[in-house]
Amino acid sequence: GGGGGGGGGGKASSWLMFVSKSLLEQGKSVLPVCLFLMGFQVIVLGQEVKQYKELLLGLLLAVVGLALFTFGLLNGLMPMGERIGLRLPSILPLSSVLFIAAILGVAVTLAEPALGVVKTAGSLIQPQHAPNLHALLHSRQDLLVLAVAAG
């Protein structure tokens, strides 16, 4: 009866708290990286930071995108993985479970969004300016993926 309206408000406020907390957490993650890159650009490369509007919009979109990604992981992928992880050992031998875990580990590494971003950013690297970085991001991507997977 009368308690139904209060429960909906509680869900809405807890969802808003989750969203604001997630946005704040992602902002705390993205901002230091951005500030570091801006400092690197100015101090090491000697280049002026330009296009502030685009930079701020990109930061905002990155924060929102990461928050949505986190929400999807926490509410979709992780619960499904947990259900599978709880059931799998009861129906398969340990060697099969370990094999599946290894395959999933490699697949998750290959699907890592940050690696895709790094590879895309690598297309901007000129070989004469950073030959090792260019090689790593172009002809030696296998080493990059392996290093990330091992880490």
Short mmCIF file of C-alpha atoms in Angstrom, two decimals:
data_model
loop_
_atom_site.label_atom_id
_atom_site.label_comp_id
_atom_site.label_asym_id
_atom_site.label_seq_id
_atom_site.Cartn_x
_atom_site.Cartn_y
_atom_site.Cartn_z
CA GLY A 1 0.00 0.00 0.00
CA GLY A 2 1.45 3.23 1.25
CA GLY A 3 5.13 2.14 1.37
CA GLY A 4 5.46 1.70 -2.42
CA GLY A 5 6.10 5.38 -3.14
CA GLY A 6 8.86 5.63 -0.53
CA GLY A 7 10.71 2.63 -1.96
CA GLY A 8 10.80 4.21 -5.42
CA GLY A 9 12.20 7.42 -4.00
CA GLY A 10 14.83 5.44 -2.12
CA LYS A 11 15.86 3.65 -5.29
CA ALA A 12 16.06 6.92 -7.20
CA SER A 13 18.15 8.60 -4.52
CA SER A 14 20.48 5.62 -4.16
CA TRP A 15 20.87 5.52 -7.95
CA LEU A 16 21.67 9.25 -7.99
CA MET A 17 24.20 8.74 -5.21
CA PHE A 18 25.80 5.91 -7.20
CA VAL A 19 25.95 8.06 -10.36
CA SER A 20 27.44 11.06 -8.57
CA LYS A 21 29.94 8.89 -6.70
CA SER A 22 30.91 7.11 -9.92
CA LEU A 23 31.34 10.39 -11.82
CA LEU A 24 33.47 11.77 -9.00
CA GLU A 25 35.64 8.63 -8.89
CA GLN A 26 36.17 8.65 -12.64
CA GLY A 27 36.94 12.37 -12.57
CA LYS A 28 39.58 11.73 -9.92
CA SER A 29 41.08 9.08 -12.21
CA VAL A 30 40.98 11.05 -15.46
CA LEU A 31 41.99 14.51 -14.23
CA PRO A 32 45.50 13.62 -12.96
CA VAL A 33 46.29 11.80 -16.21
CA CYS A 34 45.10 14.79 -18.22
CA LEU A 35 47.09 17.22 -16.07
CA PHE A 36 50.19 15.04 -16.43
CA LEU A 37 49.80 14.92 -20.21
CA MET A 38 49.28 18.69 -20.37
CA GLY A 39 52.39 19.24 -18.25
CA PHE A 40 54.35 16.80 -20.41
CA GLN A 41 53.20 18.60 -23.53
CA VAL A 42 54.27 22.00 -22.17
CA ILE A 43 57.46 21.06 -20.29
CA VAL A 44 58.94 18.18 -22.30
CA LEU A 45 57.59 18.82 -25.79
CA GLY A 46 57.57 22.60 -25.47
CA GLN A 47 54.12 22.85 -27.03
CA GLU A 48 51.29 25.11 -25.98
CA VAL A 49 48.06 23.45 -24.84
CA LYS A 50 45.34 24.51 -27.27
CA GLN A 51 41.68 23.80 -27.91
CA TYR A 52 40.53 24.03 -24.29
CA LYS A 53 36.83 23.63 -25.19
CA GLU A 54 37.48 20.37 -27.02
CA LEU A 55 39.76 19.21 -24.21
CA LEU A 56 37.13 19.88 -21.54
CA LEU A 57 34.39 18.24 -23.62
CA GLY A 58 36.62 15.21 -24.19
CA LEU A 59 37.35 14.97 -20.46
CA LEU A 60 33.66 15.19 -19.61
CA LEU A 61 32.79 12.51 -22.16
CA ALA A 62 35.61 10.28 -20.91
CA VAL A 63 34.39 10.59 -17.31
CA VAL A 64 30.76 9.89 -18.26
CA GLY A 65 31.81 7.00 -20.52
CA LEU A 66 33.95 5.42 -17.81
CA ALA A 67 31.13 5.81 -15.28
CA LEU A 68 28.68 4.09 -17.65
CA PHE A 69 31.24 1.39 -18.40
CA THR A 70 31.72 0.78 -14.67
CA PHE A 71 27.96 0.65 -14.14
CA GLY A 72 27.64 -1.93 -16.91
CA LEU A 73 30.43 -4.04 -15.46
CA LEU A 74 29.07 -3.95 -11.92
CA ASN A 75 25.46 -4.64 -12.89
CA GLY A 76 25.80 -6.87 -15.94
CA LEU A 77 29.08 -8.56 -16.65
CA MET A 78 30.36 -9.18 -13.12
CA PRO A 79 27.16 -10.79 -11.77
CA MET A 80 27.05 -13.06 -14.82
CA GLY A 81 30.73 -13.97 -14.36
CA GLU A 82 30.14 -14.65 -10.68
CA ARG A 83 27.26 -17.03 -11.46
CA ILE A 84 29.39 -18.87 -14.01
CA GLY A 85 32.38 -18.94 -11.64
CA LEU A 86 30.31 -20.44 -8.85
CA ARG A 87 28.79 -23.13 -11.07
CA LEU A 88 31.74 -24.09 -13.29
CA PRO A 89 33.89 -25.90 -10.67
CA SER A 90 30.98 -28.16 -9.78
CA ILE A 91 30.53 -29.42 -13.35
CA LEU A 92 34.10 -29.43 -14.76
CA PRO A 93 37.46 -30.76 -13.54
CA LEU A 94 39.98 -28.26 -12.17
CA SER A 95 42.19 -28.48 -15.27
CA SER A 96 39.25 -27.43 -17.48
CA VAL A 97 38.35 -24.56 -15.15
CA LEU A 98 41.96 -23.32 -15.23
CA PHE A 99 42.09 -23.62 -19.02
CA ILE A 100 38.86 -21.61 -19.38
CA ALA A 101 40.19 -19.01 -16.91
CA ALA A 102 43.38 -18.63 -18.96
CA ILE A 103 41.43 -18.23 -22.21
CA LEU A 104 39.16 -15.65 -20.57
CA GLY A 105 42.20 -13.79 -19.23
CA VAL A 106 43.70 -13.48 -22.71
CA ALA A 107 40.33 -12.52 -24.23
CA VAL A 108 39.73 -9.83 -21.61
CA THR A 109 43.21 -8.42 -22.18
CA LEU A 110 42.66 -8.27 -25.94
CA ALA A 111 39.30 -6.58 -25.41
CA GLU A 112 40.74 -4.04 -22.93
CA PRO A 113 39.37 -0.63 -24.01
CA ALA A 114 42.53 1.17 -22.92
CA LEU A 115 44.61 -0.92 -25.34
CA GLY A 116 42.32 0.16 -28.17
CA VAL A 117 42.80 3.79 -27.20
CA VAL A 118 46.58 3.35 -27.01
CA LYS A 119 46.63 1.68 -30.41
CA THR A 120 44.53 4.50 -31.89
CA ALA A 121 46.76 7.13 -30.31
CA GLY A 122 49.74 5.23 -31.71
CA SER A 123 48.66 6.20 -35.21
CA LEU A 124 49.61 9.77 -34.30
CA ILE A 125 53.19 8.82 -33.36
CA GLN A 126 55.80 9.77 -35.95
CA PRO A 127 58.61 7.18 -36.18
CA GLN A 128 61.30 9.86 -36.38
CA HIS A 129 60.13 11.46 -33.10
CA ALA A 130 59.68 8.28 -31.02
CA PRO A 131 60.99 5.23 -32.88
CA ASN A 132 60.63 2.75 -29.99
CA LEU A 133 57.10 3.85 -29.13
CA HIS A 134 56.15 3.78 -32.81
CA ALA A 135 57.50 0.23 -33.15
CA LEU A 136 55.69 -0.92 -30.00
CA LEU A 137 52.36 0.50 -31.15
CA HIS A 138 52.64 -0.60 -34.77
CA SER A 139 54.81 -3.61 -35.51
CA ARG A 140 55.11 -4.98 -31.95
CA GLN A 141 51.55 -4.74 -30.63
CA ASP A 142 51.85 -8.38 -29.58
CA LEU A 143 54.51 -7.37 -27.02
CA LEU A 144 52.29 -4.59 -25.72
CA VAL A 145 49.35 -6.96 -25.23
CA LEU A 146 51.63 -9.54 -23.62
CA ALA A 147 53.08 -6.94 -21.24
CA VAL A 148 49.61 -5.78 -20.21
CA ALA A 149 48.42 -9.37 -19.79
CA ALA A 150 51.44 -10.25 -17.64
CA GLY A 151 51.03 -7.12 -15.52
#
